[in-house]
Every structure is written in structure tokens, then in C-alpha cells.
CSV table of C-alpha atoms in Angstrom, one decimal:
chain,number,residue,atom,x,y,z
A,294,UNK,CA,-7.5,-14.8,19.4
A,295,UNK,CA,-9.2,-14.1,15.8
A,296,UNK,CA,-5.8,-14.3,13.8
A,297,UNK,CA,-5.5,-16.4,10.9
A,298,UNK,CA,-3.1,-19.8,11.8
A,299,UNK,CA,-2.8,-22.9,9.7
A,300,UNK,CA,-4.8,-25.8,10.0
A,301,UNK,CA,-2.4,-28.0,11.5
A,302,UNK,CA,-1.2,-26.1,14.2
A,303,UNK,CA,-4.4,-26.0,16.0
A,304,UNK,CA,-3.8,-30.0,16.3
A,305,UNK,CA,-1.5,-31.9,18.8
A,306,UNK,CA,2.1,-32.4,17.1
A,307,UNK,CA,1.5,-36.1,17.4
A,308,UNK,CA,-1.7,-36.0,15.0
A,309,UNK,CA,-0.3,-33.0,12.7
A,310,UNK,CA,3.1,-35.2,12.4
A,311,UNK,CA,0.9,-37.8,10.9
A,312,UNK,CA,-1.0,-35.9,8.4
A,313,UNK,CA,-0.8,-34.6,4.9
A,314,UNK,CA,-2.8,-31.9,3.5
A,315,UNK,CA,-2.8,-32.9,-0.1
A,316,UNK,CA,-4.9,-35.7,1.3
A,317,UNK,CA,-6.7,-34.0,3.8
A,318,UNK,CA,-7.5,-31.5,0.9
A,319,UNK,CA,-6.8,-32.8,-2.5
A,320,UNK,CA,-6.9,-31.0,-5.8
A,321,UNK,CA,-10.3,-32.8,-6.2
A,322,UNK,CA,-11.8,-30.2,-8.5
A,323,UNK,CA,-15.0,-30.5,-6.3
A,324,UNK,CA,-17.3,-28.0,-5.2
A,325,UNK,CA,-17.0,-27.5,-1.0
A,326,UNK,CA,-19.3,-25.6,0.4
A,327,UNK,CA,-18.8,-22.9,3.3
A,328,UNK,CA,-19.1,-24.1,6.7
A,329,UNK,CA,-21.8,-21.6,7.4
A,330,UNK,CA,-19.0,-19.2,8.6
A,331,UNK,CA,-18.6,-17.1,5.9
A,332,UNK,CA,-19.3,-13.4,7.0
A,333,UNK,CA,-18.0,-10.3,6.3
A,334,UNK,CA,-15.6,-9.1,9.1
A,335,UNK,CA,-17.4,-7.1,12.3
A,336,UNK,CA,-20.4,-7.9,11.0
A,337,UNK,CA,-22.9,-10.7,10.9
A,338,UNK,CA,-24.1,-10.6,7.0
A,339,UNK,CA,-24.2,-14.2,5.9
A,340,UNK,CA,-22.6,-14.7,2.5
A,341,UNK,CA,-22.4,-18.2,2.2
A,342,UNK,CA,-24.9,-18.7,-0.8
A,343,UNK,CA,-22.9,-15.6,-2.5
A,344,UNK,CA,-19.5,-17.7,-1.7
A,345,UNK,CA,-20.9,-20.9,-2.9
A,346,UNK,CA,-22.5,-20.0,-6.2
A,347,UNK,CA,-18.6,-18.1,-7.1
A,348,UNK,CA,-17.4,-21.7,-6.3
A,349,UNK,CA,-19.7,-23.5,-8.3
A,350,UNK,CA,-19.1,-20.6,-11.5
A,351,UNK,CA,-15.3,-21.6,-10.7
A,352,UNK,CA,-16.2,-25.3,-11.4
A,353,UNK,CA,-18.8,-24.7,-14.7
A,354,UNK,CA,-16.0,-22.7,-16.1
A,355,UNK,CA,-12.9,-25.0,-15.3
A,356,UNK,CA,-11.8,-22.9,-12.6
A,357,UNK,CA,-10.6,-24.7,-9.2
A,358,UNK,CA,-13.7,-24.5,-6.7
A,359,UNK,CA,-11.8,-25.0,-3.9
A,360,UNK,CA,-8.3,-24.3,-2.4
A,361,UNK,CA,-6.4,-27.8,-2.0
A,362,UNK,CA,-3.2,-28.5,-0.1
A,363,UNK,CA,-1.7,-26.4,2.1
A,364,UNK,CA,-4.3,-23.6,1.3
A,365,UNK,CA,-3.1,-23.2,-2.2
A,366,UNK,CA,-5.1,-21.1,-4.7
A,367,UNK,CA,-4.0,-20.1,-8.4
A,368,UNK,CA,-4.8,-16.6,-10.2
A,369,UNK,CA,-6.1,-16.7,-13.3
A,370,UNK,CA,-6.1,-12.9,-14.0
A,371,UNK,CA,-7.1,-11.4,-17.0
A,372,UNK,CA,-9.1,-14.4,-18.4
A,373,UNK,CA,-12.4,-14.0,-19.3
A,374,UNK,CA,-13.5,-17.3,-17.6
A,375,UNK,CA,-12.7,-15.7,-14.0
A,376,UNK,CA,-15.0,-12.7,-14.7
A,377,UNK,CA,-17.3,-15.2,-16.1
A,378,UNK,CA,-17.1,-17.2,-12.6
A,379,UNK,CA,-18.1,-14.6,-10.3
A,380,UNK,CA,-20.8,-13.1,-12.6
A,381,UNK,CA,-22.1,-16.0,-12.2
A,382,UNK,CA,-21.7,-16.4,-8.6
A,383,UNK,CA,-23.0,-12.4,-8.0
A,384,UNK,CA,-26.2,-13.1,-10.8
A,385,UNK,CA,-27.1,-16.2,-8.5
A,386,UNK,CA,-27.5,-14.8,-5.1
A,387,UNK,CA,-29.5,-12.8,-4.0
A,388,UNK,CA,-27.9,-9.1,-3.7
A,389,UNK,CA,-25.0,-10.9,-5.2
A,390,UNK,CA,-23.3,-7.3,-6.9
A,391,UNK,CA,-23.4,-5.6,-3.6
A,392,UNK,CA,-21.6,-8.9,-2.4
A,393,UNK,CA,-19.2,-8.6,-5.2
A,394,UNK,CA,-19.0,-4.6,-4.9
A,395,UNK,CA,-18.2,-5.3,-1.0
A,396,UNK,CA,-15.7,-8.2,-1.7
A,397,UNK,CA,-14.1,-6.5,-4.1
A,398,UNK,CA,-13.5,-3.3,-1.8
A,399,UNK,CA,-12.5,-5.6,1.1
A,400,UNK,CA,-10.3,-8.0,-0.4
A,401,UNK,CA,-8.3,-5.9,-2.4
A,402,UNK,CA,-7.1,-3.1,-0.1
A,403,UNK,CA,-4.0,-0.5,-1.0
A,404,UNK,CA,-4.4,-0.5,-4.7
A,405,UNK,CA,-3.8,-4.6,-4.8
A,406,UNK,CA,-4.7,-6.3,-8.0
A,407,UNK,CA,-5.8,-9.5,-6.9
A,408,UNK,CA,-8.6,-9.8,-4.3
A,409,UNK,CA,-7.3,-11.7,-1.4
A,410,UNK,CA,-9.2,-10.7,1.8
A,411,UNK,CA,-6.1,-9.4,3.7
A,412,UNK,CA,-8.0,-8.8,7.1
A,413,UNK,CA,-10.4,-11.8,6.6
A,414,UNK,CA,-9.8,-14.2,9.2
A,415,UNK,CA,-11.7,-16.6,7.7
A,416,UNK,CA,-11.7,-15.8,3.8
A,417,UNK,CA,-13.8,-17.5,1.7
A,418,UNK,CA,-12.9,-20.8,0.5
A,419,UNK,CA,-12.5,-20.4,-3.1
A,420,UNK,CA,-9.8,-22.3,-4.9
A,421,UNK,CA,-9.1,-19.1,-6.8
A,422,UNK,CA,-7.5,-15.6,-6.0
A,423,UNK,CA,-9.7,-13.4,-8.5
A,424,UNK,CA,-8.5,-9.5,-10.1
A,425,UNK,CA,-9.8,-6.8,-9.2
A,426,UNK,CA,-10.1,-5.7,-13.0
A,427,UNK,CA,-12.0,-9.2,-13.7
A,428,UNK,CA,-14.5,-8.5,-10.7
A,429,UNK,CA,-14.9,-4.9,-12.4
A,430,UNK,CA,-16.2,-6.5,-15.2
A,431,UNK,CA,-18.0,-9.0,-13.8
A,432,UNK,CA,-19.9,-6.5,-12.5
A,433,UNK,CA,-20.0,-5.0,-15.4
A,434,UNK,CA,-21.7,-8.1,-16.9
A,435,UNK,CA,-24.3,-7.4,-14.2
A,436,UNK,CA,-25.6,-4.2,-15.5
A,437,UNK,CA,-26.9,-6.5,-18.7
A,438,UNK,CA,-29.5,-8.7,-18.4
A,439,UNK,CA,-28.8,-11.8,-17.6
A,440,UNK,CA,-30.7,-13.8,-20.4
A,441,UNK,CA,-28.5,-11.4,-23.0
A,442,UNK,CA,-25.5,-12.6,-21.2
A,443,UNK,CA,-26.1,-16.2,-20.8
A,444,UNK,CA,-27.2,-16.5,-24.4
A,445,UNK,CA,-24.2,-15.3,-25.8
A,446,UNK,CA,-22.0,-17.5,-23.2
A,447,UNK,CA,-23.7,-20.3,-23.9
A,448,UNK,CA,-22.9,-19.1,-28.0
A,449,UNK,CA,-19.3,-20.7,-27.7
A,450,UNK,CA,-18.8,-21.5,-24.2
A,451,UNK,CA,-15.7,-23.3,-25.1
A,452,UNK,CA,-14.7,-20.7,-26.1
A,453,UNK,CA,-15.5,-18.0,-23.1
A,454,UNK,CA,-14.4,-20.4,-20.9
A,455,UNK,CA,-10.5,-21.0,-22.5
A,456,UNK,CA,-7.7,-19.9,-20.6
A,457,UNK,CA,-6.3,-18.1,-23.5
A,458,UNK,CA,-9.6,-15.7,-23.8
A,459,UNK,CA,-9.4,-12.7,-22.2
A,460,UNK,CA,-11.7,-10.9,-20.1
A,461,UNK,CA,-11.0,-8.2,-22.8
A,462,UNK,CA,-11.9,-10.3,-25.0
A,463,UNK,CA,-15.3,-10.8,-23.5
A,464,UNK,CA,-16.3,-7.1,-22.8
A,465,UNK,CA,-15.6,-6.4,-26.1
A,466,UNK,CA,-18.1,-9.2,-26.7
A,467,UNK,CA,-20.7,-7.2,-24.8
A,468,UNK,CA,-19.4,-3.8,-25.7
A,469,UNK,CA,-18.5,-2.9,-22.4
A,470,UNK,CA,-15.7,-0.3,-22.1
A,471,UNK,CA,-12.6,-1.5,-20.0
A,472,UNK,CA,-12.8,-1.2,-16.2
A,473,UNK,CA,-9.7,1.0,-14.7
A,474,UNK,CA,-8.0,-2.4,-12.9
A,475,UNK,CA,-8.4,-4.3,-16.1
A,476,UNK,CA,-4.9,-4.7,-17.1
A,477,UNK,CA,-3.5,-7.3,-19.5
A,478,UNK,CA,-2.9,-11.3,-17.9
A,479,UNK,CA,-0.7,-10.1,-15.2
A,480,UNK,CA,-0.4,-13.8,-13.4
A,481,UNK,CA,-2.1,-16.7,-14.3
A,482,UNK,CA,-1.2,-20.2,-13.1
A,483,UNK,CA,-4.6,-22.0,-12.7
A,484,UNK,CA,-4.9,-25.1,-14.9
């Protein structure tokens, strides 16, 4: 019936009784690619590549790829290393910052500062739940060229990629002035 339900109650009770999600779907800190069923709703545009290469950002910057659990995703808003994920994510596929525009629009709907694909059935299965003020300036970033940007991530990647940096922090790098969602770390549990 297209609404959202948790993946144990589609299974008999006598199978779902017997199963735990944390090892079904452990905090593996592995990439998972989409099932090939990642589109945006009433509509048939394939994002999966767009979806994958935010994943694998997640991974390169510490970020967790993938939900584990029960479904369970952290925020990591305000740090520079979630702007740095899906720039990465939107500069690797192709028409990757009208997917990020679009996903950004779509997931975050009523003035809501994380981007959480309220009338997704399916959303996409990143381990995150990313600000809208970090995707601002992750596409931002994408206005730079990319070499420019990589070179001076790459500069002191341990650095970029702390969870104490902010994604102020890293448009000041780039002299980029502050999108209007950026806001100071407003939650941030991811490891």
C-alpha cells in the first residue's frame, strides 16, 4: 500500500521473533549499495549512483555509510565533514547538484533543518541524516572547481574531516559566504 512499515513486520511473527536487527544490520561501517530502488517519489529518475557516491563520501570522511539496527542514523550537523560527504557524493554523479538541489527540497519540507525524506517511502539508505545548511554548502562547494577543492581537502584532510571542524569552518576556507540554513552544530551524535 506504498507506506513506509518496518522491516520485520512484513515477516511471519515466528521468523521476526527470531531475529535481531543489530545483526541483520550491524554498525559495520561498510558501504551498502541501493537495491536499484532508489527514485525520487512519482517519478522514475534513477538516483542510485547519486545515493551511492553520498555513501561512499560518508565512509572517506568517517561518516556512517549506512543506517544499522533498527534503521538508526546519527546527524552530524554543522560539521564540515558532512558538507564534505555529499559534495563529494553530488561532484561524482553525473547531474549530482541538481540531485542534491532536489534532495535537499524534498527531504527537508516545512522549514526542517535536517533532510529526512518525510514522504519518501523508500529513502535512501544512508547511515546519516544530513542539514539542510551543510547541503547548502555542499553545493556551494560545487560552484568551485573541483580540482581547487580537492586540493585543499586533501591539504589537511584530517583535519576537514574532524568532528570538531565546522562546516563554517570550511567555507571560510573557500571564502564562501554562509548559506541561510547554516546554523551553528545544532545536533550531532555520529561517532
Amino acid at each position: 500500500n506504498c507506506q513506509p512499515a518496518a522491516f520485520k513486520d512484513g515477516l511471519p511473527p515466528s521468523v521476526a521473533n527470531r531475529l535481531a536487527t543489530s545483526e541483520l544490520w550491524p554498525a559495520d561501517n561498510h558501504v551498502h549499495p541501493p537495491l536499484g530502488q532508489e527514485t525520487f517519489p512519482c517519478s522514475d529518475r534513477d538516483v542510485d549512483g547519486f545515493f551511492l557516491a553520498v555513501q561512499t563520501g560518508a565512509w572517506a570522511t568517517g561518516l556512517p555509510p549506512a543506517p544499522h539496527g533498527d534503521n538508526e542514523r546519527c546527524t552530524a550537523s554543522g560539521q564540515a565533514r558532512a558538507a564534505i560527504a555529499l559534495w563529494a557524493g553530488a561532484a561524482a554523479s553525473p547531474d549530482g547538484a541538481r540531485t542534491l538541489r532536489d534532495v535537499t527540497d524534498g527531504g527537508a519540507i516545512d522549514g526542517a533543518t535536517l533532510i529526512t525524506f518525510p514522504e519518501w517511502n523508500d529513502p535512501p539508505m544512508w547511515g546519516v541524516e544530513y542539514a539542510v545548511g551543510d547541503a547548502e554548502a555542499a553545493l556551494a562547494m560545487l560552484e568551485l572547481p573541483a580540482g581547487d577543492v580537492r586540493t585543499a581537502l586533501e591539504r589537511v584532510w584530517n583535519h576537514w574531516t574532524n568532528p570538531q571542524t565546522t562546516t563554517s569552518m570550511l567555507l571560510d576556507e573557500f571564502g564562501i559566504a554562509q548559506p541561510a540554513a547554516q546554523a551553528a552544530p545544532a545536533s550531532a551524535d555520529c561517532p
